[in-house]
Tab-separated table of C-alpha atoms in Angstrom:
chain	number	residue	atom	x	y	z
K	1	MET	CA	84.106	73.556	125.603
K	2	GLY	CA	86.431	72.765	122.708
K	3	LEU	CA	88.729	75.401	121.252
K	4	LEU	CA	86.946	75.450	117.890
K	5	ASP	CA	83.379	74.985	119.118
K	6	LEU	CA	80.924	77.205	117.240
K	7	THR	CA	78.122	79.251	118.754
K	8	GLN	CA	74.535	78.189	118.236
K	9	GLU	CA	73.774	81.419	116.374
K	10	CYS	CA	76.580	80.584	113.929
K	11	LEU	CA	75.213	77.058	113.409
K	12	ASP	CA	71.720	78.475	112.923
K	13	ALA	CA	72.922	81.124	110.455
K	14	ALA	CA	74.679	78.441	108.417
K	15	GLU	CA	71.270	76.783	108.006
K	16	GLY	CA	69.649	80.053	106.945
K	17	LYS	CA	68.126	80.867	110.350
K	18	LEU	CA	69.390	84.402	110.646
K	19	PRO	CA	68.871	86.476	113.800
K	20	GLU	CA	65.796	88.655	113.808
K	21	PRO	CA	66.194	92.433	113.506
K	22	THR	CA	66.195	94.285	116.817
K	23	PRO	CA	62.912	96.193	117.263
K	24	GLY	CA	63.339	99.902	116.652
K	25	PRO	CA	61.659	102.882	118.356
K	26	ASN	CA	57.869	102.691	118.662
K	27	GLY	CA	57.907	99.036	117.722
K	28	LYS	CA	59.169	99.673	114.202
K	29	ARG	CA	61.234	96.990	112.507
K	30	GLY	CA	64.894	97.666	113.168
K	31	LYS	CA	67.969	96.797	111.191
K	32	PRO	CA	69.267	93.203	111.180
K	33	PRO	CA	72.409	92.538	113.264
K	34	GLN	CA	75.644	93.578	111.579
K	35	ARG	CA	77.570	90.614	112.955
K	36	ILE	CA	77.323	87.465	115.056
K	37	GLN	CA	79.797	85.627	117.262
K	38	VAL	CA	81.266	82.604	115.486
K	39	PHE	CA	83.384	80.798	118.111
K	40	LYS	CA	82.367	80.130	121.700
K	41	ASN	CA	85.944	80.677	122.853
K	42	GLU	CA	86.128	84.428	123.481
K	43	SER	CA	89.922	84.678	123.073
K	44	LEU	CA	89.886	82.797	119.770
K	45	GLU	CA	86.978	84.917	118.537
K	46	LYS	CA	88.614	88.215	119.526
K	47	TRP	CA	92.231	87.676	118.519
K	48	PHE	CA	92.227	85.092	115.732
K	49	ALA	CA	88.768	85.001	114.101
K	50	GLN	CA	88.476	88.708	113.286
K	51	ALA	CA	90.873	91.463	112.296
K	52	HIS	CA	91.082	95.246	112.171
K	53	PRO	CA	91.361	96.424	108.536
K	54	ILE	CA	94.827	97.934	109.132
K	55	THR	CA	96.355	94.597	110.138
K	56	PRO	CA	97.171	93.126	106.679
K	57	GLY	CA	99.708	95.914	106.203
K	58	ILE	CA	101.204	95.261	109.646
K	59	TRP	CA	101.431	91.506	109.120
K	60	PHE	CA	102.691	91.425	105.536
K	61	GLY	CA	104.176	94.874	104.907
K	62	PRO	CA	107.577	93.779	106.331
K	63	PHE	CA	107.661	90.862	103.861
K	64	VAL	CA	107.035	93.282	100.985
K	65	VAL	CA	109.866	95.579	102.101
K	66	TRP	CA	112.236	92.703	102.819
K	67	GLY	CA	111.483	90.965	99.534
K	68	LEU	CA	111.974	94.111	97.469
K	69	TRP	CA	115.201	95.057	99.238
K	70	SER	CA	116.781	91.601	99.168
K	71	GLY	CA	115.566	91.073	95.597
K	72	ALA	CA	117.123	94.363	94.497
K	73	MET	CA	120.404	93.369	96.121
K	74	ALA	CA	120.380	90.007	94.360
K	75	PHE	CA	118.831	90.811	90.970
K	76	GLY	CA	118.998	94.588	90.519
K	77	LEU	CA	116.180	95.854	88.311
K	78	GLY	CA	115.177	92.253	87.728
K	79	VAL	CA	113.296	92.488	91.009
K	80	ILE	CA	110.583	94.522	89.247
K	81	PRO	CA	109.211	91.776	86.932
K	82	LEU	CA	109.565	89.216	89.735
K	83	PHE	CA	107.570	91.416	92.104
K	84	ALA	CA	104.982	92.129	89.393
K	85	ALA	CA	104.646	88.408	88.695
K	86	GLY	CA	103.946	87.766	92.380
K	87	PHE	CA	101.282	90.468	92.389
K	88	LEU	CA	99.640	89.048	89.261
K	89	ILE	CA	99.637	85.556	90.762
K	90	THR	CA	97.764	86.929	93.780
K	91	THR	CA	94.991	88.335	91.576
K	92	PHE	CA	94.656	84.877	89.993
K	93	ILE	CA	94.523	83.172	93.406
K	94	GLU	CA	91.953	85.751	94.522
K	95	TYR	CA	89.699	84.934	91.578
K	96	CYS	CA	90.059	81.149	91.855
K	97	LEU	CA	89.388	81.075	95.596
K	98	HIS	CA	86.419	83.421	95.289
K	99	ARG	CA	84.826	81.556	92.410
K	100	TRP	CA	85.550	77.866	92.958
K	101	ILE	CA	86.164	77.610	96.723
K	102	PHE	CA	84.163	80.383	98.375
K	103	HIS	CA	81.160	79.871	96.071
K	104	PHE	CA	81.128	76.082	95.948
K	105	VAL	CA	77.687	74.465	96.079
K	106	PRO	CA	77.067	72.743	99.439
K	107	LYS	CA	75.198	69.444	99.258
K	108	ASN	CA	74.642	68.600	102.937
K	109	GLU	CA	74.624	70.134	106.411
K	110	LYS	CA	78.376	69.747	106.908
K	111	GLN	CA	79.138	71.427	103.594
K	112	ARG	CA	76.635	74.209	104.313
K	113	LEU	CA	78.530	74.962	107.515
K	114	GLN	CA	81.866	74.899	105.672
K	115	HIS	CA	80.484	77.216	103.008
K	116	PHE	CA	79.118	79.601	105.626
K	117	LEU	CA	82.444	79.794	107.467
K	118	LEU	CA	84.403	80.262	104.241
K	119	HIS	CA	82.268	82.916	102.592
K	120	GLY	CA	78.591	82.669	103.418
K	121	TYR	CA	79.128	84.704	106.579
K	122	HIS	CA	80.430	87.575	104.468
K	123	HIS	CA	77.412	87.548	102.171
K	124	GLU	CA	75.002	87.472	105.128
K	125	PHE	CA	76.900	90.003	107.284
K	126	MET	CA	78.667	91.898	104.539
K	127	ASN	CA	79.375	95.018	106.597
K	128	ASP	CA	80.882	93.407	109.677
K	129	PRO	CA	83.919	95.738	109.974
K	130	MET	CA	86.086	93.156	111.730
K	131	ARG	CA	85.625	90.455	109.107
K	132	LEU	CA	86.161	92.386	105.879
K	133	VAL	CA	89.836	91.443	105.892
K	134	LEU	CA	90.886	87.849	106.421
K	135	PRO	CA	91.520	86.993	110.093
K	136	PRO	CA	94.687	85.285	111.378
K	137	ILE	CA	92.978	81.883	111.650
K	138	GLY	CA	92.547	81.940	107.872
K	139	ILE	CA	95.367	83.955	106.351
K	140	TRP	CA	98.396	83.022	108.473
K	141	PRO	CA	98.364	79.270	107.688
K	142	PHE	CA	97.558	79.994	104.034
K	143	ALA	CA	100.443	82.485	103.761
K	144	ALA	CA	102.844	79.965	105.296
K	145	ILE	CA	101.768	77.313	102.779
K	146	VAL	CA	102.141	79.748	99.848
K	147	ALA	CA	105.605	80.827	101.062
K	148	GLY	CA	106.695	77.174	101.243
K	149	ILE	CA	105.386	76.427	97.752
K	150	TRP	CA	107.053	79.525	96.304
K	151	TYR	CA	110.356	78.497	97.934
K	152	LEU	CA	110.171	75.025	96.394
K	153	VAL	CA	108.940	76.163	92.966
K	154	PHE	CA	110.888	79.387	92.379
K	155	GLY	CA	114.100	78.659	94.258
K	156	ALA	CA	116.356	81.711	94.606
K	157	TYR	CA	113.656	83.942	93.089
K	158	TRP	CA	111.034	83.094	95.669
K	159	PHE	CA	111.495	86.082	98.000
K	160	PRO	CA	110.762	88.932	95.534
K	161	ILE	CA	107.898	86.898	94.062
K	162	PHE	CA	106.502	86.320	97.545
K	163	ALA	CA	106.881	90.052	98.235
K	164	GLY	CA	104.660	90.733	95.219
K	165	THR	CA	102.210	88.093	96.411
K	166	ALA	CA	102.088	89.727	99.845
K	167	ALA	CA	101.570	93.165	98.290
K	168	GLY	CA	98.771	91.755	96.152
K	169	TYR	CA	97.140	90.272	99.229
K	170	ILE	CA	97.305	93.608	101.076
K	171	ALA	CA	95.766	95.298	98.037
K	172	TYR	CA	93.010	92.683	97.920
K	173	ASP	CA	92.035	93.100	101.565
K	174	TRP	CA	92.212	96.898	101.530
K	175	VAL	CA	90.300	97.241	98.267
K	176	HIS	CA	87.677	94.884	99.673
K	177	TYR	CA	87.337	96.954	102.834
K	178	TYR	CA	87.248	100.145	100.755
K	179	THR	CA	84.398	98.875	98.587
K	180	HIS	CA	82.288	98.194	101.681
K	181	TYR	CA	83.055	101.182	103.878
K	182	PHE	CA	83.865	104.120	101.623
K	183	ASN	CA	81.712	106.030	99.178
K	184	PRO	CA	83.971	107.278	96.377
K	185	LYS	CA	82.353	109.880	94.145
K	186	GLY	CA	84.088	108.909	90.940
K	187	GLY	CA	87.072	107.310	89.259
K	188	VAL	CA	88.432	103.824	89.780
K	189	GLY	CA	87.274	103.689	93.401
K	190	ARG	CA	83.623	104.227	92.509
K	191	TRP	CA	83.849	101.677	89.674
K	192	LEU	CA	85.368	99.022	91.953
K	193	LYS	CA	82.760	99.633	94.650
K	194	ARG	CA	79.868	99.326	92.207
K	195	TYR	CA	81.409	96.226	90.643
K	196	HIS	CA	81.729	94.466	93.997
K	197	MET	CA	78.347	95.595	95.318
K	198	LEU	CA	76.704	94.163	92.198
K	199	HIS	CA	78.374	90.837	93.009
K	200	HIS	CA	76.689	90.965	96.426
K	201	HIS	CA	73.287	92.295	95.425
K	202	ASP	CA	72.755	91.175	91.834
K	203	SER	CA	75.210	88.626	90.460
K	204	PRO	CA	76.810	86.174	92.923
K	205	ASN	CA	77.810	84.016	89.924
K	206	HIS	CA	79.657	86.900	88.220
K	207	ARG	CA	82.063	89.732	89.049
K	208	TYR	CA	84.362	87.671	91.287
K	209	GLY	CA	87.297	90.058	90.928
K	210	ILE	CA	87.952	92.376	93.862
K	211	THR	CA	91.149	94.200	92.939
K	212	SER	CA	90.354	94.099	89.218
K	213	PRO	CA	88.024	92.426	86.695
K	214	LEU	CA	90.983	90.909	84.801
K	215	TRP	CA	90.219	87.242	85.459
K	216	ASP	CA	86.478	87.811	85.061
K	217	PHE	CA	87.294	88.785	81.470
K	218	VAL	CA	89.531	85.727	81.014
K	219	PHE	CA	87.003	83.223	82.405
K	220	GLY	CA	83.818	84.801	81.083
K	221	THR	CA	82.286	85.957	84.370
K	222	TYR	CA	82.568	89.674	83.642
K	223	LEU	CA	79.399	91.761	83.490
K	224	PRO	CA	79.547	95.517	82.830
K	225	LEU	CA	78.051	97.805	85.444
K	226	ASN	CA	74.980	98.510	83.321
K	227	LYS	CA	74.265	94.786	82.806
K	228	MET	CA	72.033	93.360	85.513
K	229	ALA	CA	72.086	89.605	85.944
K	230	ARG	CA	68.501	89.609	87.252
K	231	GLN	CA	67.265	91.356	84.128
K	232	ALA	CA	69.184	88.924	81.962
K	233	GLY	CA	67.685	85.924	83.756
K	234	ARG	CA	71.058	84.828	85.073
K	235	HIS	CA	70.465	85.192	88.822
K	236	ALA	CA	69.786	81.528	89.465
K	237	ALA	CA	71.039	79.757	92.526
K	238	PRO	CA	74.795	79.027	92.414
K	239	THR	CA	75.733	76.083	90.270
K	240	ALA	CA	78.854	73.970	90.137
K	241	GLU	CA	80.241	76.625	87.828
K	242	GLY	CA	79.548	79.421	90.336
């Protein structure tokens, strides 16, 4: 068995063959499974392919604190716009990844599997509590690449900017978890939950923003909460633009 070998149920789900709901009491149709196992290797599956929702703060919180402190020592109040710029960059990365990478249109079996592993799993098993924040196998290499790019591009300013990027990532993951597992009664929390749930249930080609709708406005994929894509005839299968 190879380290990255996938389970048969994962391969089947990538082809649209989802597991059947478990029969309920008295033979009634039960609920579909909340999750499936992705990797055959149990250690990889447990420790690197899933994550408790608290972990983004544990992994990246120290970088936020370190970046703010060292940035304040080096640049004084100048750390604030640098940190804010890093946060804003994260919201842009969030939108671009969600729209053009996670929702790319697969053209063959290999691409369907890639799409499922990137984001299709989340749309099929959207309430799997251990995969609502990005697992180490995905976020750690990506964070290392971003840190290296920031170091090369921003030079001496890279650490407070990276601190803002890390804070933006924590916000992204925690807001995402919040929209799936909490039921806010009003305010910003309720708006964000409804906005994201409409992406799942009504408009997969719109409402890509998780932490905010900012880039949906910029790129024309914003739909207000009272605008249903189905009713507007815009709920077609994803296109190259989706």
